[in-house]
Tab-separated table of C-alpha atoms in Angstrom:
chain	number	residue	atom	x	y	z
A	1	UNK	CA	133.706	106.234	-33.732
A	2	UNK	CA	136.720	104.294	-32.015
A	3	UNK	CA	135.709	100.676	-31.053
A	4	UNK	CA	138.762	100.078	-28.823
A	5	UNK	CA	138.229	99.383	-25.205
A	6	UNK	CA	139.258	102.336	-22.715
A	7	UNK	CA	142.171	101.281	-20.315
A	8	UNK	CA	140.655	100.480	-17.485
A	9	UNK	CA	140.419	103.121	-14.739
A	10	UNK	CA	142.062	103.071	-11.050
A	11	UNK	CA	141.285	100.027	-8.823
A	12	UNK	CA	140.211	102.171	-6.433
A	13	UNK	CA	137.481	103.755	-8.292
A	14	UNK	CA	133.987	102.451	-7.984
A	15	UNK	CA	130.809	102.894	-10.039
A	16	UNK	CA	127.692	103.828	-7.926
A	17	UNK	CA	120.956	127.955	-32.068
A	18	UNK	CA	123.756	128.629	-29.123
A	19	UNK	CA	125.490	125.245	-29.259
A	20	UNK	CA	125.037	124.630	-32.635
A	21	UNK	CA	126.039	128.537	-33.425
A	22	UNK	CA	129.307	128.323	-32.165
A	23	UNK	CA	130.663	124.221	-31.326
A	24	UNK	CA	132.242	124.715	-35.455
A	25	UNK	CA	134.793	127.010	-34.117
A	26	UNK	CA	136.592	124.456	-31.930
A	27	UNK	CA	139.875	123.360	-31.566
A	28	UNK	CA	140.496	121.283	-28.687
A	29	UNK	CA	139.898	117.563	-27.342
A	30	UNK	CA	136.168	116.831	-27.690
A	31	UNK	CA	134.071	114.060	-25.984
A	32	UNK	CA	130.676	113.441	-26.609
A	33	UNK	CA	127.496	111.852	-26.152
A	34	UNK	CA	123.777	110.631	-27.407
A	35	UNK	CA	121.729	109.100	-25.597
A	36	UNK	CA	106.920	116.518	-22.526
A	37	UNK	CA	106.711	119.042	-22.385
A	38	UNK	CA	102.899	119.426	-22.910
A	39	UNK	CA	102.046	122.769	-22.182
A	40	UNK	CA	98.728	125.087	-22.863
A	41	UNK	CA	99.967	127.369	-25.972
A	42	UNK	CA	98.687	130.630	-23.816
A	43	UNK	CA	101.169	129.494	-21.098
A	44	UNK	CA	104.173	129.695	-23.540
A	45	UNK	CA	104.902	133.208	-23.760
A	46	UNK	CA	104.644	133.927	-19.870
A	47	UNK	CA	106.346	131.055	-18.682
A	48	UNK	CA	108.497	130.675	-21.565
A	49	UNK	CA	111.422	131.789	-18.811
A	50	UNK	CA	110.711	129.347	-16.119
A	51	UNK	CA	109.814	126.062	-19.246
A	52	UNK	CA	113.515	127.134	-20.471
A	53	UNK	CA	115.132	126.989	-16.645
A	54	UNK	CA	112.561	125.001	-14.312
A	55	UNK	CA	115.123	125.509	-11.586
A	56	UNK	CA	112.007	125.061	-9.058
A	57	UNK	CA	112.055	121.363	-10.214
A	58	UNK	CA	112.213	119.267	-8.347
A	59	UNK	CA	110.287	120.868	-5.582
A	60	UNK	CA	112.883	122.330	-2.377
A	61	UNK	CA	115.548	123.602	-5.366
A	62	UNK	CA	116.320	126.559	-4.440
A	63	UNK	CA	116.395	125.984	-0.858
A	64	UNK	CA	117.803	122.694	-0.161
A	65	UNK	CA	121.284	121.428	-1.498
A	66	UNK	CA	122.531	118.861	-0.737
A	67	UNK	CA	126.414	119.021	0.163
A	68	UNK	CA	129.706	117.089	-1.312
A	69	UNK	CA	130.316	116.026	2.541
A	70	UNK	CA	126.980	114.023	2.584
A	71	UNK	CA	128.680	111.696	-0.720
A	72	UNK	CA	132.177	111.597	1.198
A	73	UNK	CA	133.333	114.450	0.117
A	74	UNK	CA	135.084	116.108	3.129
A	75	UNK	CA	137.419	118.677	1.524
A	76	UNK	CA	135.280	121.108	-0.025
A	77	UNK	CA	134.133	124.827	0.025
A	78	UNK	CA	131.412	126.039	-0.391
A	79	UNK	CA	131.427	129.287	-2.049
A	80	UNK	CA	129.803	132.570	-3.125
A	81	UNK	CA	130.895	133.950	-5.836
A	82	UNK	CA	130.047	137.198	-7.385
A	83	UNK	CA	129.453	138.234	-11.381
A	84	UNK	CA	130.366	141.532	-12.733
A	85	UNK	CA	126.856	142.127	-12.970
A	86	UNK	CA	125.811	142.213	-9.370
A	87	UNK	CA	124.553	138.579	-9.025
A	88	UNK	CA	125.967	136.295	-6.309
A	89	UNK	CA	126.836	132.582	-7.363
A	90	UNK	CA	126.867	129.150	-5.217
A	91	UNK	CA	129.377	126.734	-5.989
A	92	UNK	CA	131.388	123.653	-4.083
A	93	UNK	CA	134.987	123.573	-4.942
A	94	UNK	CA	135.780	119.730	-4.395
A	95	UNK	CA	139.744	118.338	-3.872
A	96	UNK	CA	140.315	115.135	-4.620
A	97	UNK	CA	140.988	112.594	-1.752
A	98	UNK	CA	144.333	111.566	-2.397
A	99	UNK	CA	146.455	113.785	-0.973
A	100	UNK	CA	150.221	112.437	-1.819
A	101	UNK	CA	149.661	112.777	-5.378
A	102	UNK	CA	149.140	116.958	-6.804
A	103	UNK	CA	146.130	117.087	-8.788
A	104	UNK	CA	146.688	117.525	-12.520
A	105	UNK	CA	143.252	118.262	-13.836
A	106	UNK	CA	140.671	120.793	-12.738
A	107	UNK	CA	136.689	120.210	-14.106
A	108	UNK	CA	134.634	122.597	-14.139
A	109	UNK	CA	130.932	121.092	-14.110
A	110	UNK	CA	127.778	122.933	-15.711
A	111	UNK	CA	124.562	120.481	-15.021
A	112	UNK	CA	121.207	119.928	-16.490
A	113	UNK	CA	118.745	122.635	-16.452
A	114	UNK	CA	116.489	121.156	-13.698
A	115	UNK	CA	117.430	120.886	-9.543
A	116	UNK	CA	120.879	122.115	-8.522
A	117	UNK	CA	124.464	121.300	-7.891
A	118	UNK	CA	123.798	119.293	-5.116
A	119	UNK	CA	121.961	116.794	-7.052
A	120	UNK	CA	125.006	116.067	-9.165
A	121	UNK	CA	127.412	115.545	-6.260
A	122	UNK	CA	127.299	111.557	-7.376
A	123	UNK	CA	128.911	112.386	-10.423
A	124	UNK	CA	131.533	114.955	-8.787
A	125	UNK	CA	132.464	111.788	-6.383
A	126	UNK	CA	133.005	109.203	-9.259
A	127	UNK	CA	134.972	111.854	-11.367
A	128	UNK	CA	137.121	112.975	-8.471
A	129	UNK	CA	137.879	109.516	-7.523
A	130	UNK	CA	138.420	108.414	-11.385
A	131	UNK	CA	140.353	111.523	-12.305
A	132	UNK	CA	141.995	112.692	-8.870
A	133	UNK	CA	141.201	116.146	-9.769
A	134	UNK	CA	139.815	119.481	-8.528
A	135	UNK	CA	136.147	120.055	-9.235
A	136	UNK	CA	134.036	123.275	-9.352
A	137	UNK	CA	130.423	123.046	-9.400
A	138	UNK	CA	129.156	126.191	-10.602
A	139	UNK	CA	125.185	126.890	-9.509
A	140	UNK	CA	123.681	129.372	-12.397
A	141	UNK	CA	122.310	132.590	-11.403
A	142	UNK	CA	118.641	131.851	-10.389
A	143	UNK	CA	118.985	128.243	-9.450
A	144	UNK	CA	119.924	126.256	-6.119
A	145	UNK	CA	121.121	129.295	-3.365
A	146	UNK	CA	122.267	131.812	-6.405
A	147	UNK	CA	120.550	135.135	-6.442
A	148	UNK	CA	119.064	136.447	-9.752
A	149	UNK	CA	117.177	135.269	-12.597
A	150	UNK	CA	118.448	133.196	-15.655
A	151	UNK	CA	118.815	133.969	-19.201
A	152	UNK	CA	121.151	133.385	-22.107
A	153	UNK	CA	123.359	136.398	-21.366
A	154	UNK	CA	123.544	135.922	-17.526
A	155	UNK	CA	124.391	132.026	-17.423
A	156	UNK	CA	127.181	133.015	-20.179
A	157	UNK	CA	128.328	135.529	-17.604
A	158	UNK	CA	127.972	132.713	-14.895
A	159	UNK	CA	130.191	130.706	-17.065
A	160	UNK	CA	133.252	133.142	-17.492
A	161	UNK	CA	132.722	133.824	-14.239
A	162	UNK	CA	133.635	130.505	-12.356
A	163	UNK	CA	135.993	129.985	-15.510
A	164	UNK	CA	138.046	133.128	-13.968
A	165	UNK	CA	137.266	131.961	-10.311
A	166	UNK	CA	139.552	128.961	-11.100
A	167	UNK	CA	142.294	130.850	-13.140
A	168	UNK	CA	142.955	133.398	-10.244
A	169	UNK	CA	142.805	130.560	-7.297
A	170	UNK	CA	146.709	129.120	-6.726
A	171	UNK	CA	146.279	125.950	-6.312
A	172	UNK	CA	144.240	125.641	-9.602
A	173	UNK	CA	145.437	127.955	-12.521
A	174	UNK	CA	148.563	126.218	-13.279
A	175	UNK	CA	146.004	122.887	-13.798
A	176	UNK	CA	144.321	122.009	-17.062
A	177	UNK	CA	140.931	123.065	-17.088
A	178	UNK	CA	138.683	120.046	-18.575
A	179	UNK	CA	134.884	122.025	-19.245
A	180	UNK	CA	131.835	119.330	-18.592
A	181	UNK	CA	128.423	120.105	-19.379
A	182	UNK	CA	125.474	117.774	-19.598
A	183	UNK	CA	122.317	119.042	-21.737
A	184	UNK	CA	121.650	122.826	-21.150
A	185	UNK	CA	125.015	122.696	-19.353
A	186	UNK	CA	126.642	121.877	-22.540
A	187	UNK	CA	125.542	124.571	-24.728
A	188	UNK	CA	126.838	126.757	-21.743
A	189	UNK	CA	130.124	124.682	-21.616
A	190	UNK	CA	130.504	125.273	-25.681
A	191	UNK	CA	130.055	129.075	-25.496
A	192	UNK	CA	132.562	129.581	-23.067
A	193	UNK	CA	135.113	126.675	-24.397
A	194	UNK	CA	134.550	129.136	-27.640
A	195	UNK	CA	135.348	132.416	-26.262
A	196	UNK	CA	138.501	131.109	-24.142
A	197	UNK	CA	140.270	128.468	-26.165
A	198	UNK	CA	142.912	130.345	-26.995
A	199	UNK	CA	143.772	131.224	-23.356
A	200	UNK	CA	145.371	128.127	-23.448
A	201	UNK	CA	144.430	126.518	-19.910
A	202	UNK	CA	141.304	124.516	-21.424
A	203	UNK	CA	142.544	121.176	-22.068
A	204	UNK	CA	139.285	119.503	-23.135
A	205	UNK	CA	135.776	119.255	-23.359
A	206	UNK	CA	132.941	116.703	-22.593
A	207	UNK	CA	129.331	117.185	-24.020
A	208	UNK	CA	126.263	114.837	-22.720
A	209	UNK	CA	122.828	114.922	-24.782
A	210	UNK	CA	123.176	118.796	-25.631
A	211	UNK	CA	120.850	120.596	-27.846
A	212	UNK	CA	121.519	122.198	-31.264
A	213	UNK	CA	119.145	125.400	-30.923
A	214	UNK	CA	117.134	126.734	-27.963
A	215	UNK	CA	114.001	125.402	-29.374
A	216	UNK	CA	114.750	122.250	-29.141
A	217	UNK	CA	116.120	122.278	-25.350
A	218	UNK	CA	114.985	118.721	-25.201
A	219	UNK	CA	116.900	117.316	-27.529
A	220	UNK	CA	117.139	113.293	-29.371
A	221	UNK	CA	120.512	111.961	-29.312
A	222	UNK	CA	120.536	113.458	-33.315
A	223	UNK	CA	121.450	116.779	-31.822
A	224	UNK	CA	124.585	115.510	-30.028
A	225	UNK	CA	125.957	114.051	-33.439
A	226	UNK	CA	124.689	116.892	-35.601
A	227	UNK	CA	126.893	118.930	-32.993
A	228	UNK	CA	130.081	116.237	-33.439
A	229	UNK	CA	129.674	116.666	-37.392
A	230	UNK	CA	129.958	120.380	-36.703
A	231	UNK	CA	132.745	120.342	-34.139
A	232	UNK	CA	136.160	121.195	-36.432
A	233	UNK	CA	138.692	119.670	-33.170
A	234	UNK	CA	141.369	117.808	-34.673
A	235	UNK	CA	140.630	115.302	-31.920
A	236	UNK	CA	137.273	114.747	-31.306
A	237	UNK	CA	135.655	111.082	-29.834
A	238	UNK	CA	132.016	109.873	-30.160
A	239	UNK	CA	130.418	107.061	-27.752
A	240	UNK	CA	126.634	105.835	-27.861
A	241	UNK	CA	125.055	104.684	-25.255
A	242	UNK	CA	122.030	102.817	-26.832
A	243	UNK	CA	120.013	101.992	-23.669
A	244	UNK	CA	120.744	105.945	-21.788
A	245	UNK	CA	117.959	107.928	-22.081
A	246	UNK	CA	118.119	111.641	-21.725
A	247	UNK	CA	118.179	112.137	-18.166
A	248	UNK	CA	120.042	109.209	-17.309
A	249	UNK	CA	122.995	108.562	-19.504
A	250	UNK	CA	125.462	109.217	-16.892
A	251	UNK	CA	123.763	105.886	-15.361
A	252	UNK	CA	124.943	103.546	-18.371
A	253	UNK	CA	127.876	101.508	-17.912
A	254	UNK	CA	130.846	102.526	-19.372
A	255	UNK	CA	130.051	106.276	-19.266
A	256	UNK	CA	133.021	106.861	-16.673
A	257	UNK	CA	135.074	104.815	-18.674
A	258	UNK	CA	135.136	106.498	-21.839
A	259	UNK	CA	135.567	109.911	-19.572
A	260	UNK	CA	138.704	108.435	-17.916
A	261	UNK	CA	140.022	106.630	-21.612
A	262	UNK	CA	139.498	110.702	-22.882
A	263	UNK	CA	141.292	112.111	-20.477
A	264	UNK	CA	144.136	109.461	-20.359
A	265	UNK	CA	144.904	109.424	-24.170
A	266	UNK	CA	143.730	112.732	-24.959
A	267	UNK	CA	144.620	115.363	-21.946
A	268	UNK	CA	147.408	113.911	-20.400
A	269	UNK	CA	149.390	112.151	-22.915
């Protein structure tokens, strides 16, 4: 692990067995991250679907999203986009405010496996202001205003699917693609950084508090560096955040700053 401070990032910015199976194979920029479920044993096998994806949590998920406008986020569209397999996806495609300079970067955001996109439009504002890049926020089939139900297959099929969104829009597929994915989002983000790094047009990855195997979705930070010792990237950077628990990493200071000191020295340079 580097101990050398990041640069610091604009003056204008302000703070407010899947993964495991296949993170080996690797070969591009890698960031990542460390930082109850009590349940009656009869109740596993018949909810095992919605314990895996409680995408009814917090209560008014799948109905009410909250929209990039309501952070300050006035160029934005909000999308539905549909998977070869019949399902219908929601997603906000976020430019960045400053207009005189042509975004470089486009992320492409997979969240935590609990509420919806619109509860991680914080993050999209900080990253679009500390990055001045495009952002897709891809909704999973079954969760927020997406129709079906989720599983392994389908949210892989989510992936590639707002992966391909961005490759055939203009004003995005001659951008680097950076893939961010924070706990389930992460072993999503892996599988498809896997199946498409030779494409060439994914510059990078950043992992927070991912899981090694499915049955251990809620994972101690010992999954995230099991998953770094595994990771065979020739560049590849590690950060702790001592005090972040699982939930609220993305809260500790410095987080952004490590993002924007990856990017810098490891994207763009």
């Amino acid at each position: 692990m580097a101990n050398t401070p990041p640069p610091q990032p604009p003056s204008s910015w302000n703070f407010s067995s899947m993964a495991g199976n296949v993170v080996q194979f690797l070969r591009l920029p890698v960031l990542a991250s460390s930082g109850l479920a009590v349940v009656a044993s009869g109740m596993l096998y018949f909810k095992q679907n919605d314990i895996i994806y409680p995408r009814n949590f917090p209560v008014g998920s799948r109905t009410e999203v909250p929209k990039p406008s309501e952070f300050g986020m006035t160029d934005y569209e909000d999308l539905r986009i549909p998977t070869p397999d019949g399902e219908t996806l929601s997603a906000f495609f976020i430019r960045p405010t400053n207009k005189e300079v042509k975004p470089k970067l486009t992320v492409l955001v997979f969240h935590g496996n609990a509420g919806n996109i619109g509860h991680r439009n914080p993050i999209a504002e900080v990253i679009g202001q500390l990055l001045n890049c495009n952002i897709l926020m891809l909704e999973y089939r079954g969760y927020g205003l997406s129709t079906g139900t989720p599983d392994e297959n389908g949210l892989k099929i989510d992936a590639q699917t707002g992966l391909d969104y961005l490759r055939q829009l203009p004003e995005t597929r001659e951008t680097k693609i950076i893939v961010y994915g924070q706990s389930l989002g992460g072993a999503v983000a892996i599988s498809l950084v896997a199946k498409n790094q030779h494409h060439g047009d994914i510059a990078g990855l950043i992992l927070e508090n991912t899981f090694l195997s499915i049955r251990k979705l809620i994972p101690s930070s010992t999954h995230m560096f099991e998953l770094y010792k595994l990771c065979k990237a020739e560049t590849k950077i590690w950060r702790t955040f001592p005090n972040g628990s699982h939930n609220d990493t993305v809260a500790e200071p410095g987080y952004f700053e490590h993002i924007h000191s990856f990017i810098v020295d490891e994207v763009l340079d």
